[in-house]
Each structure stands twice: as structure tokens, then as C-alpha cells.
Tab-separated table of C-alpha atoms in Angstrom:
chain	number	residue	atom	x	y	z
A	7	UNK	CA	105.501	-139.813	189.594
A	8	UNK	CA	107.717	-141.777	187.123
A	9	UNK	CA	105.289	-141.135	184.252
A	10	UNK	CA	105.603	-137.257	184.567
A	11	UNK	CA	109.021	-137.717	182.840
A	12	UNK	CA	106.352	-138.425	179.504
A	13	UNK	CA	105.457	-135.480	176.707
A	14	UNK	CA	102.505	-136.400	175.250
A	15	UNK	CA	101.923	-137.384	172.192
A	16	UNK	CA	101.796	-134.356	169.831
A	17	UNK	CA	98.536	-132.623	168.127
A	18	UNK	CA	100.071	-133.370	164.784
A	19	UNK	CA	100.065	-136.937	165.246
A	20	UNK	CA	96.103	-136.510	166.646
A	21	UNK	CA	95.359	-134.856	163.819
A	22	UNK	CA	96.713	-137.436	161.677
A	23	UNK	CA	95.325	-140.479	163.720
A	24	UNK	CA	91.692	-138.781	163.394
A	25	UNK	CA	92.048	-139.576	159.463
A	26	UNK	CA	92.591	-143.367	160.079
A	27	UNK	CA	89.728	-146.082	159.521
A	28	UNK	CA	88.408	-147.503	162.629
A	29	UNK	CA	90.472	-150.966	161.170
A	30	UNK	CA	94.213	-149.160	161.318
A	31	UNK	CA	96.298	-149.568	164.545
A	32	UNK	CA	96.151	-145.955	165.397
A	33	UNK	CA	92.724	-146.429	165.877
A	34	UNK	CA	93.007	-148.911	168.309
A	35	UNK	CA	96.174	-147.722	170.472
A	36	UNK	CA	95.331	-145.938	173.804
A	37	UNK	CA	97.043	-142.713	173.551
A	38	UNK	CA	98.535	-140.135	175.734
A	39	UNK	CA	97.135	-136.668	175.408
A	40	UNK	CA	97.352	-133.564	177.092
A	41	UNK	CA	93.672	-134.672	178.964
A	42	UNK	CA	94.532	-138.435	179.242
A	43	UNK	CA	97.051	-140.780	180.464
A	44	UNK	CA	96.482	-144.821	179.718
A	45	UNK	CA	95.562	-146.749	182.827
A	46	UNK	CA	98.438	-148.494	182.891
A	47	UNK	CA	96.444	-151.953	184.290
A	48	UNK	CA	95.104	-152.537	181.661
A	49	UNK	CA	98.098	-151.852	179.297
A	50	UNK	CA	100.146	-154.665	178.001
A	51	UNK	CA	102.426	-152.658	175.686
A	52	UNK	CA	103.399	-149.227	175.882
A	53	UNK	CA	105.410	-147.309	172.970
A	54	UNK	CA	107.526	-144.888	175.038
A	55	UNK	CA	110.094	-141.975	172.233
A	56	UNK	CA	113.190	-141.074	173.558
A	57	UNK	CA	114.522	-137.810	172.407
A	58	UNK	CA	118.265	-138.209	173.110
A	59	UNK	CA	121.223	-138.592	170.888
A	60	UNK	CA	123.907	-136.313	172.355
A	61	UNK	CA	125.961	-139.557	172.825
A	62	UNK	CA	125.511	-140.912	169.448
A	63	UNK	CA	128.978	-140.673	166.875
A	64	UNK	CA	126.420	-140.008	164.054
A	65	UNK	CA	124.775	-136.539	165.549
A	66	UNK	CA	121.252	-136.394	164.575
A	67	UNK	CA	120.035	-132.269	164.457
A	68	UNK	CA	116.904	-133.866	166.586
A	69	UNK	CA	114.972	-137.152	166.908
A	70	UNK	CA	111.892	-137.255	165.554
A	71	UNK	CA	109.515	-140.413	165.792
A	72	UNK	CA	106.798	-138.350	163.617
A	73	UNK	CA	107.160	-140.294	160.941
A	74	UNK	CA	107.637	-143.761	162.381
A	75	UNK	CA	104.506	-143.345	164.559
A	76	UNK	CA	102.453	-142.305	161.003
A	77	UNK	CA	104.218	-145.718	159.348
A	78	UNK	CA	102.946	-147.733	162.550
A	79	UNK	CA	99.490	-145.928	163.140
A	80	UNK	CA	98.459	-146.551	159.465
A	81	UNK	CA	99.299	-150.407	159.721
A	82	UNK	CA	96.455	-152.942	160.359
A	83	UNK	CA	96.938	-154.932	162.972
A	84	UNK	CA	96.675	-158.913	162.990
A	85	UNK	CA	94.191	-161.022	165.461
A	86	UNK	CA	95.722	-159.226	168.258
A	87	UNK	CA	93.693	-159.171	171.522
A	88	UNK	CA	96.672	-156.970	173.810
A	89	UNK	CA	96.051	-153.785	174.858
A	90	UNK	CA	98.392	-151.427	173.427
A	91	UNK	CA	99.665	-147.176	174.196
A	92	UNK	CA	101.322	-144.887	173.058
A	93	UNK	CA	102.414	-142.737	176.042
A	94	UNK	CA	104.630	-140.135	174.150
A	95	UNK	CA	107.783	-139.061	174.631
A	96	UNK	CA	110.786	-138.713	176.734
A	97	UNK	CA	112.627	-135.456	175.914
A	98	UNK	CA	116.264	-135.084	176.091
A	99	UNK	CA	117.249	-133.873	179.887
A	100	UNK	CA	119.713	-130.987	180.857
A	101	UNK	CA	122.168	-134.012	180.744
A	102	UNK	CA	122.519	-137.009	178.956
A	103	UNK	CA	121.948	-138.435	182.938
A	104	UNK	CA	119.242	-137.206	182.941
A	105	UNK	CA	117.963	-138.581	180.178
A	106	UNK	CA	118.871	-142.208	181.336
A	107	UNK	CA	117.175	-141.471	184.986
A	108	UNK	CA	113.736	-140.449	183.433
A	109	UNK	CA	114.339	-143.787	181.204
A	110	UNK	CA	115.669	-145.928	183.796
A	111	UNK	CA	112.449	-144.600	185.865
A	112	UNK	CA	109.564	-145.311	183.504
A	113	UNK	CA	110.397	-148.558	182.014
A	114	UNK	CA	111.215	-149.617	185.779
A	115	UNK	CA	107.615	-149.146	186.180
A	116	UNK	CA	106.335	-149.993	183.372
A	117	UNK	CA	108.195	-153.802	184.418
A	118	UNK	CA	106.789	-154.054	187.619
A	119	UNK	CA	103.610	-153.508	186.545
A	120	UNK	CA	104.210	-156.292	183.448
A	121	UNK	CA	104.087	-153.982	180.833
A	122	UNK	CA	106.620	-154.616	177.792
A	123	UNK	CA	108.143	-151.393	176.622
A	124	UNK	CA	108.668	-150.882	173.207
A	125	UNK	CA	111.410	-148.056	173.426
A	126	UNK	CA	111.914	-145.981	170.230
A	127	UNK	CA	115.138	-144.173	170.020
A	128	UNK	CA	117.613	-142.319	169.793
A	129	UNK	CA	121.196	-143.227	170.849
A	130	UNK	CA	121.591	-147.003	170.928
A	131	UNK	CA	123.661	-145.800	174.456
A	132	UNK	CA	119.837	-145.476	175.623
A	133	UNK	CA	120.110	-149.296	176.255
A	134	UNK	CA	122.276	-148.689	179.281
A	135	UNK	CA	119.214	-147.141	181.014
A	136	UNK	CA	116.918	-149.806	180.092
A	137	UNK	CA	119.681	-152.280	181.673
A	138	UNK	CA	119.481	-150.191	184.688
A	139	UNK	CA	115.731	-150.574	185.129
A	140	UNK	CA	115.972	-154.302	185.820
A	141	UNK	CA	118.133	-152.643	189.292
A	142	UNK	CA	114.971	-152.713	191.704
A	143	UNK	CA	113.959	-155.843	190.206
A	144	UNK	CA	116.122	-158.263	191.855
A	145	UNK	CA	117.073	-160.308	188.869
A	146	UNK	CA	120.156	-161.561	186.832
A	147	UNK	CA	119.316	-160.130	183.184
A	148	UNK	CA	119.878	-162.080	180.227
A	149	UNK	CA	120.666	-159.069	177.308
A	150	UNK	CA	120.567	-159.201	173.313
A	151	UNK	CA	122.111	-156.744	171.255
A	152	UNK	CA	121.171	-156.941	167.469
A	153	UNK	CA	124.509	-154.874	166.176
A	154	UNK	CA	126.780	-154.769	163.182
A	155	UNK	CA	129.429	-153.905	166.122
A	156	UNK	CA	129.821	-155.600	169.689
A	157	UNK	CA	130.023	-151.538	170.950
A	158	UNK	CA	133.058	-151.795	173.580
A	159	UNK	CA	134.679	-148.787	175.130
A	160	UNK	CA	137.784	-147.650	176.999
A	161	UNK	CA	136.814	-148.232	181.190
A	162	UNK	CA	137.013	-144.496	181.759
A	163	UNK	CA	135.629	-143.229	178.147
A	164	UNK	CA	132.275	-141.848	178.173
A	165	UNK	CA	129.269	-143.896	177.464
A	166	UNK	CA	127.991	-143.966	174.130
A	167	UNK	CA	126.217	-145.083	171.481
A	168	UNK	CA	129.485	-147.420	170.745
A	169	UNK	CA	130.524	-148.252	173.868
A	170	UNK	CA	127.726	-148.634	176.340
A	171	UNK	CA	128.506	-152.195	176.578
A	172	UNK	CA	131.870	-151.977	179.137
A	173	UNK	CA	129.727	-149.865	181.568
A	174	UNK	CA	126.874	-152.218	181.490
A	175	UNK	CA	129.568	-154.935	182.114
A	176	UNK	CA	131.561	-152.680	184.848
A	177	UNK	CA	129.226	-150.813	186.428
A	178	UNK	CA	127.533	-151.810	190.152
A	179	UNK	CA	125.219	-153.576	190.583
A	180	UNK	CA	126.522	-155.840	188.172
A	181	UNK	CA	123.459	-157.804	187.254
A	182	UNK	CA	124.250	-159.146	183.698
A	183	UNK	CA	124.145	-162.836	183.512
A	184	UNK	CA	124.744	-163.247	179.748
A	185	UNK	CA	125.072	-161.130	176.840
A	186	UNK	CA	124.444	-161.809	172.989
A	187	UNK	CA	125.369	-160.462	169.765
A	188	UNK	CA	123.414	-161.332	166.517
A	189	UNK	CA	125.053	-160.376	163.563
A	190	UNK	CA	128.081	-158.420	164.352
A	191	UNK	CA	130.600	-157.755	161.261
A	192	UNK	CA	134.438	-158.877	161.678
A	193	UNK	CA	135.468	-156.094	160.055
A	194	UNK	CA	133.819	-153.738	161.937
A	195	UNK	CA	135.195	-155.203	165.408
A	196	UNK	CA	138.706	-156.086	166.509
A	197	UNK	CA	140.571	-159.218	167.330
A	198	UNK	CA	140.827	-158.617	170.867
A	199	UNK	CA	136.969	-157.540	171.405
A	200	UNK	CA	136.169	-160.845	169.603
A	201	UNK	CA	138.388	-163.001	172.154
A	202	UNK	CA	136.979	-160.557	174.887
A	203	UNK	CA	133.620	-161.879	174.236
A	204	UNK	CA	134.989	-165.762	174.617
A	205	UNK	CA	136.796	-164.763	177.480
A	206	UNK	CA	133.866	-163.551	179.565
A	207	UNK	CA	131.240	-166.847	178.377
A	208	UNK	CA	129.193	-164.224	176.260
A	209	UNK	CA	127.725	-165.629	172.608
A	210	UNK	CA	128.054	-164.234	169.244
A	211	UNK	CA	126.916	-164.952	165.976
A	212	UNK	CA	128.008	-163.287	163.011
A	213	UNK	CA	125.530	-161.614	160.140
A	214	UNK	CA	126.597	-164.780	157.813
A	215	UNK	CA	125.685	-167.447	160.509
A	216	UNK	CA	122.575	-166.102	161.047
A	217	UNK	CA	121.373	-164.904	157.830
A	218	UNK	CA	122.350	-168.834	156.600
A	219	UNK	CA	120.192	-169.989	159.236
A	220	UNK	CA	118.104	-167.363	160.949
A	221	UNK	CA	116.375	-170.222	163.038
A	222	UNK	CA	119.435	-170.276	164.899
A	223	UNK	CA	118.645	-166.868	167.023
A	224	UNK	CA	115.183	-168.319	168.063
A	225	UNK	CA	116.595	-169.695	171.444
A	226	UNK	CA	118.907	-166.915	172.350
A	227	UNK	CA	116.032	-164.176	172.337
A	228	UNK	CA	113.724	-167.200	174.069
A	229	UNK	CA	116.448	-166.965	176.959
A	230	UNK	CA	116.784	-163.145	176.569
A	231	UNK	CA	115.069	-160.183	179.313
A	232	UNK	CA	115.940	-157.143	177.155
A	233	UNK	CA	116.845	-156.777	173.579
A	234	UNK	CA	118.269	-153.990	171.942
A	235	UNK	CA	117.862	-153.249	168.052
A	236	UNK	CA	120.635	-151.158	166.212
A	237	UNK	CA	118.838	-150.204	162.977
A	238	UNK	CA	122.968	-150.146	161.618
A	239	UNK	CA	122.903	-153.746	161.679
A	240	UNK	CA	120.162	-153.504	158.698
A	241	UNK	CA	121.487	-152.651	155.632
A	242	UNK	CA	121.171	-149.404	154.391
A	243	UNK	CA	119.118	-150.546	151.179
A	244	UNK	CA	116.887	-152.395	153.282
A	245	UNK	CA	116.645	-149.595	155.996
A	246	UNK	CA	116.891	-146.353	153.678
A	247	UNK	CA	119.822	-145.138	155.428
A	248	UNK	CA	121.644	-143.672	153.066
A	249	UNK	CA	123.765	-140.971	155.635
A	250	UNK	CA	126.064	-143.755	157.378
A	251	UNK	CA	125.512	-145.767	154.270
A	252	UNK	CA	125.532	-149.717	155.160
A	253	UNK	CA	126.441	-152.279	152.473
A	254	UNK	CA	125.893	-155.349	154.380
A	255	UNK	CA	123.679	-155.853	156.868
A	256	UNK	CA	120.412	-158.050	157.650
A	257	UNK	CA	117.900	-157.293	154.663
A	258	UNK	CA	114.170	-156.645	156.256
A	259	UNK	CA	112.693	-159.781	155.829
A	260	UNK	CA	115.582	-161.124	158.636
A	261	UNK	CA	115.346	-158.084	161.065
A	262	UNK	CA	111.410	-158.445	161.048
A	263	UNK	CA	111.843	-162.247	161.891
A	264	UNK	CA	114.390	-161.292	164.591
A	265	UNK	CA	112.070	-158.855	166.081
A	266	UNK	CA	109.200	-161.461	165.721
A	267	UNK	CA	111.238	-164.147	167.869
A	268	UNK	CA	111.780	-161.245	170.538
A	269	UNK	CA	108.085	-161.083	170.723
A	270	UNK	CA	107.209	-164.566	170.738
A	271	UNK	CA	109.984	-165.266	173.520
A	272	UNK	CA	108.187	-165.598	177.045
A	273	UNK	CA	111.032	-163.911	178.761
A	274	UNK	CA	111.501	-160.685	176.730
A	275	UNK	CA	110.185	-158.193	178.740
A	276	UNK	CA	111.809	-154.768	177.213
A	277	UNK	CA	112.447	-154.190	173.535
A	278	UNK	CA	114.427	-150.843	171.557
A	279	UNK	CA	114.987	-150.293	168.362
A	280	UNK	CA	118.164	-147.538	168.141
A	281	UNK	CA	120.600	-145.608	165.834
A	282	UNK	CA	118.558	-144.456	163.466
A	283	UNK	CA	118.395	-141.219	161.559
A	284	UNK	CA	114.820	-140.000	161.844
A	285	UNK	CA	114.288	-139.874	158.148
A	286	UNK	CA	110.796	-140.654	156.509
A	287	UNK	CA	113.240	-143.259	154.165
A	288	UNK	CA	113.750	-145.119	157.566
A	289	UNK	CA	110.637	-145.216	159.236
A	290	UNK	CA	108.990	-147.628	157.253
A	291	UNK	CA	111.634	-150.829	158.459
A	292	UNK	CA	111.329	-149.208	161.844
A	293	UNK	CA	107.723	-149.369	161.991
A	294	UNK	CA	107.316	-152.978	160.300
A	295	UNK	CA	110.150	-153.640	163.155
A	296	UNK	CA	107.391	-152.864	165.852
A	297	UNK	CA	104.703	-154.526	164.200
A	298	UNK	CA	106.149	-158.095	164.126
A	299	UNK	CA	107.638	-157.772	167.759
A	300	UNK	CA	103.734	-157.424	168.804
A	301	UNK	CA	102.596	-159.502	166.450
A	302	UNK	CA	105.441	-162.202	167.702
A	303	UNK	CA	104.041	-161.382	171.789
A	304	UNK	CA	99.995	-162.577	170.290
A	305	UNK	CA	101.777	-166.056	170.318
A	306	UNK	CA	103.425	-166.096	173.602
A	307	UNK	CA	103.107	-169.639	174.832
A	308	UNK	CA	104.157	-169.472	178.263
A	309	UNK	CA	106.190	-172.320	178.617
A	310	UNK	CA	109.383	-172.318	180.580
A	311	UNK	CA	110.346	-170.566	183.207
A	312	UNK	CA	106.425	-169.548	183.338
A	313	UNK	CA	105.040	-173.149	183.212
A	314	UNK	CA	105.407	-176.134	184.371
A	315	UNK	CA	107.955	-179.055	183.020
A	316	UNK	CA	104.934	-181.734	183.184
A	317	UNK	CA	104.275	-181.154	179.015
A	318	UNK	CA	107.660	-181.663	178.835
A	319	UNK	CA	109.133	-184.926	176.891
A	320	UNK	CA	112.542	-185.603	178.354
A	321	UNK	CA	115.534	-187.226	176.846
A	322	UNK	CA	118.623	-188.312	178.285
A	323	UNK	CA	121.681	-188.267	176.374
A	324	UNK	CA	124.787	-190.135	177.849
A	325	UNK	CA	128.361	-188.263	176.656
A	326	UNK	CA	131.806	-189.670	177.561
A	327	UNK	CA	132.270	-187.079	180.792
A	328	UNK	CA	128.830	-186.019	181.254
A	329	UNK	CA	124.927	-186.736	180.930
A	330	UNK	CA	122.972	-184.454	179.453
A	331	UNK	CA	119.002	-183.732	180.076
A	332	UNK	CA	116.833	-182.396	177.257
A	333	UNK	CA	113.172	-181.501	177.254
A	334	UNK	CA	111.085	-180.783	174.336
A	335	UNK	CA	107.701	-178.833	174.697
A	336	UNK	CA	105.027	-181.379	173.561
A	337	UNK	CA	103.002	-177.619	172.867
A	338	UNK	CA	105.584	-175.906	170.711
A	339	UNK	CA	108.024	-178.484	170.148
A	340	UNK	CA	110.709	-176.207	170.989
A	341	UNK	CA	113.774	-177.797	173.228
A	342	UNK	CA	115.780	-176.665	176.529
A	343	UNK	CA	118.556	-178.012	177.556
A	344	UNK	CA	119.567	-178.776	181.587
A	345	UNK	CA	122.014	-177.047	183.639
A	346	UNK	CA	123.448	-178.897	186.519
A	347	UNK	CA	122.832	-176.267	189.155
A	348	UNK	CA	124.973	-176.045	192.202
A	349	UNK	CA	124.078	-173.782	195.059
A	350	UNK	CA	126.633	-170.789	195.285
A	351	UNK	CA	124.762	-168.318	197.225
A	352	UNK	CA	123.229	-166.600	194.328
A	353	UNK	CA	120.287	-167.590	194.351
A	354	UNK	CA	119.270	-165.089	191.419
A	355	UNK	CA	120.412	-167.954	189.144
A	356	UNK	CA	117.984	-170.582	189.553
A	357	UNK	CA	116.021	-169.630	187.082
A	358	UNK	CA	118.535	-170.343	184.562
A	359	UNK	CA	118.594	-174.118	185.105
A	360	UNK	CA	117.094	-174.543	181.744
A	361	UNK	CA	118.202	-173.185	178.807
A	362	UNK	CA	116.710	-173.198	175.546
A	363	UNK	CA	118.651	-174.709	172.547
A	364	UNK	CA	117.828	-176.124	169.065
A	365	UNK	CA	116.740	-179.403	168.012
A	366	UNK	CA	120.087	-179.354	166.276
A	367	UNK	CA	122.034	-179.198	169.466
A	368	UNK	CA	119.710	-182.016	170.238
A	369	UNK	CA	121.437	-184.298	167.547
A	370	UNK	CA	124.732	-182.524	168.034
A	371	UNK	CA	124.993	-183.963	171.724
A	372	UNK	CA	123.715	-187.597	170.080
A	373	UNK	CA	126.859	-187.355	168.269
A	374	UNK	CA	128.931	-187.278	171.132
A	375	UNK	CA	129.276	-183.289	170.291
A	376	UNK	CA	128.985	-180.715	174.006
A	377	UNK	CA	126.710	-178.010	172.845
A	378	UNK	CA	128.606	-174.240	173.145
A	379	UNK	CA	126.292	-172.105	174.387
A	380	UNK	CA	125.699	-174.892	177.342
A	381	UNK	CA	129.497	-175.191	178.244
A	382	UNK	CA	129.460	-171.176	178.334
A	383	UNK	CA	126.093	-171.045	180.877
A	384	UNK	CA	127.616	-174.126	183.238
A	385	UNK	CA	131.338	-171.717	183.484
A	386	UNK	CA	128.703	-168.602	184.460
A	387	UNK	CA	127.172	-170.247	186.940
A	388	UNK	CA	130.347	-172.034	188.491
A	389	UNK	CA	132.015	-168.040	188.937
């Protein structure tokens, strides 16, 4: 059984949750106990630790989510009406494998059965594993990496923690359709990763551009499966990292409206939070993290691909060398954008007909201007 890969949660943390008022979250999460596991029908979230950072540059003595589940357990929640648990922790394997299989295994499951894993880390090379869980799930998966760093590797290095990304993009099956980055640093990435990402269709966005104009992520994590935190893209007086010390970084009013788009998005339907150095100074951004992804899923409105395109408004915008289709939710008032589709024989891609865009791509096309991010998904879909 996949879940028999989970410690449960420890006495300490009891202990401490017995001390809460009946109105605090740890009140009101299911928990997993050493009598107990959550009935996993009636979950809609599960909080799952992973133990593992043999693979991180930045060696942690041990992770330890003690302190983050305390910051998250003594937050109130808001008019939420999921059902949420806590089902404990993975512990680091006899191999760094094996750490990924018991991963890979649980928040398979926890997919299938349409629960939306919140995965604490640990490693940000943990993200691999949740990639690999969409494997049995016979889908193209659409991934977003919130990163100071794009986290490219040699083909035959190691994976880890900063470079996970060539073996997601190497490795059979290959079932990435598109990749983001929000807020990578220049500095912190070379010349030839940044024309790598052009090269292969793949969208970035550096930490100015988005901090500018964080409405500008919304529709990337609307059109994104998994998303992947690295708490080093938060800077460090903001995060209270202070042992790989950050100067510039998203301050925690961005990263909790980044995580709060991830929850709203339909689509999402794995979330991690990485790279972090188990410190009581950190836990408090971690755990205000968490809170506004699930507070962000409470307004889920299940529009596109989930719905249907009747509440849809559609405009027709004629360009010189092409005609362009946009819709705009008459519920949310948020706007896709069309992708002429042409059968190639992979028929995983039909769901990506729309894609979601801004109302300023909207006026940008009005002007005669081809949105990016629309040329990149119509050169996908033609390989």
C-alpha cells in the first residue's frame, strides 16, 4: 500500500495541537496518528513532509517540518469548507531513489483519487518525483517552477536540487508539455540556459517583471498541473534565511499571492514548497505559503478545461497572417486565448486548445501585436 511509505505525524506535534482552540487550523485538520489514517474520500488536501535533502548543495543536518506544522496549526483558517490532512511524513530512503519512489507513489495516489498534495520539503530535486507521478496518469503536464535559478544540469550529472530540470526534460516518458519560470535572476543563470529556455518554447519571467506586475503570473499557474516553490527565490529578509543569505528575491506579500494564484488555478493539482533550511526564522513564510495556496483552492471556479465554453464571451481579432479567437469568462472575467489545433497523433494535447492569457494580451493582439506565450504553445503543438 502506497500510503505505508507515511510516518505519522509525531506525539510532539499532538501534544502541541491538543493546546489549540477549537477555531485554529490544527483543530480542524484530519491527522495521521499511530491509531488513524484519514479516509482519503473524503480528503481534498493532504500535507505530505518529505525528509530528504542528500541532493541539496546547501546540506541541511536533517529536515524538520516541526516548526512549520506549529506556524500552520496555530493559524485560523478563512470560510473554508475543504477537508484537509495531515498524513505525516516521508522519511529519507536507503537511497535518494528511494526517496523519489515512495514520493512518486503517494502523490500518484493521492491524484487519482483528486486529492491536491501540498508537499513540504526538503530538496527542491524532490520535484522530479512529483513530475513522475503524473506517469500512470496519461497526461501531458504543464510545470511551474517559482526559482531564483532555472536549475539545469550536465545530461549525465546527478540529479539535484539545481539541476533536476534536464532529467525531467530528458528522461522517458517524456511527458512535459511546457515549463515556466517565475522570477529567475540573470545573474544567477547563464547566457546559454537563458537561450536554452527560448530554444525549447518554455516561458520565463524574471523577479523584476513580475514583481512590477505580479498579475502577470495569474495565467501561467491557471494553465499549470504542478508547481514547485523554491523558498531561495524569497528573499532572505522576507524568508529569515539568513545561512544562504538572499538579497533579492520576492518579498512575502508576492510569494503569498503567487501561492494564492496556484490555489485558485483549476488545473493545479500538486503544489511544493522546497529549499529551505528548517529553521523556526523560516517557518513562518513557509506556513503563510500554505495558507494562501488553500485559501486560493476555496475560490476555485471551475471554468476551463472543467466547464463548458457556453459562459464564454468570444471575440475575434483579425491580424495581418492570422485570426485570433479570445474568450472571456462572463463568471470571472478572466480570458483564454485559442489554439488552432491540428491532429498529430497525440491526442494528449487536446486539452491545451485554450490557453489562458491576460486582458492585456487581449489589447496587445488589437494592436496588431502576436501574443508570446501563444506563438510558443502553437510551435509545441506543431513538434
Amino acid at each position: 500500500m502506497e500510503f505505508d511509505f507515511l510516518e505519522p505525524v509525531n506525539d510532539g506535534i499532538l501534544k502541541f495541537i491538543s493546546s489549540l482552540s477549537s477555531q485554529e487550523l490544527g483543530s480542524k485538520i484530519v491527522l495521521h496518528t499511530q491509531d488513524q489514517f484519514p479516509d482519503i474520500s473524503k480528503i481534498n488536501i493532504a500535507i505530505v513532509g518529505v525528509l530528504e535533502d542528500r541532493r541539496s548543495s546547501d546540506m541541511i543536518n536533517e529536515v524538520s517540518l516541526t516548526a512549520v506544522r506549529k506556524k500552520i496549526y496555530s493559524m485560523f483558517p478563512g470560510n473554508w469548507d475543504a477537508s484537509i490532512a495531515d498524513l505525516g511524513d516521508i522519511l529519507a530512503g536507503d537511497s535518494v531513489e528511494d526517496t523519489y519512489f515512495a514520493l512518486k507513489k503517494v502523490t500518484s495516489t493521492l491524484i487519482k483519487n483528486k486529492v491536491i498534495p501540498i508537499v513540504l520539503g526538503g530538496s527542491q530535486d524532490l520535484t522530479y518525483a512529483l513530475y513522475r507521478a503524473y506517469d500512470d496518469l496519461e497526461q501531458m503536464v504543464n510545470m511551474v517552477s517559482v526559482d531564483n535559478k532555472f536549475d539545469f544540469g550536465k545530461e549525465n550529472e546527478t540529479v539535484s536540487a539545481n539541476s533536476f530540470l534536464t532529467k525531467i526534460i530528458i528522461d522517458e516518458p517524456n511527458n512535459l508539455f511546457n515549463y515556466c519560470n517565475i522570477g529567475y535572476q540573470t545573474y544567477y543563470n547563464s547566457q546559454e540556459e537563458i537561450d536554452l529556455i527560448e530554444k525549447l518554447f518554455f516561458d520565463a519571467y524574471r523577479l523584476g517583471e513580475i514583481s512590477n506586475n505580479i498579475a502577470l503570473a495569474e495565467p501561467v499557474f491557471r494553465d499549470a498541473d504542478l508547481v514547485s516553490i523554491d523558498l531561495n527565490s524569497v528573499k532572505s529578509s522576507a524568508s529569515g534565511n539568513m545561512k544562504s543569505f538572499e538579497p533579492n528575491g520576492f518579498n512575502g506579500k508576492e510569494i503569498c499571492s503567487l501561492a494564492r494564484y496556484a490555489g485558485i488555478s483549476d488545473k493545479v493539482s500538486s503544489f511544493g514548497v522546497f529549499n529551505h533550511n528548517s529553521t523556526v526564522q523560516e517557518s513562518g513564510i513557509i506556513a503563510q505559503i500554505v495558507w494562501y495556496f488553500i485559501e486560493g483552492y476555496h475560490y476555485r471556479s471551475k471554468e476551463y478545461p472543467f466547464g463548458s465554453r457556453t459562459n464564454y464571451l468570444k471575440y475575434i481579432v483579425p491580424l495581418e497572417e492570422e485570426e485570433l479567437i479570445f474568450y472571456k469568462s462572463d463568471k470571472t472575467e478572466r480570458w483564454w486565448i485559442e489554439i488552432p489545433y491540428e491532429s498529430n497523433g497525440h491526442n494528449k494535447l487536446k486539452r491545451n486548445t485554450l490557453l489562458p492569457c491576460s486582458y492585456d494580451e487581449y489589447l496587445s493582439a488589437c494592436n496588431q501585436e502576436l501574443p508570446e506565450r501563444w506563438w510558443k504553445a502553437q510551435r509545441k503543438n506543431a513538434l
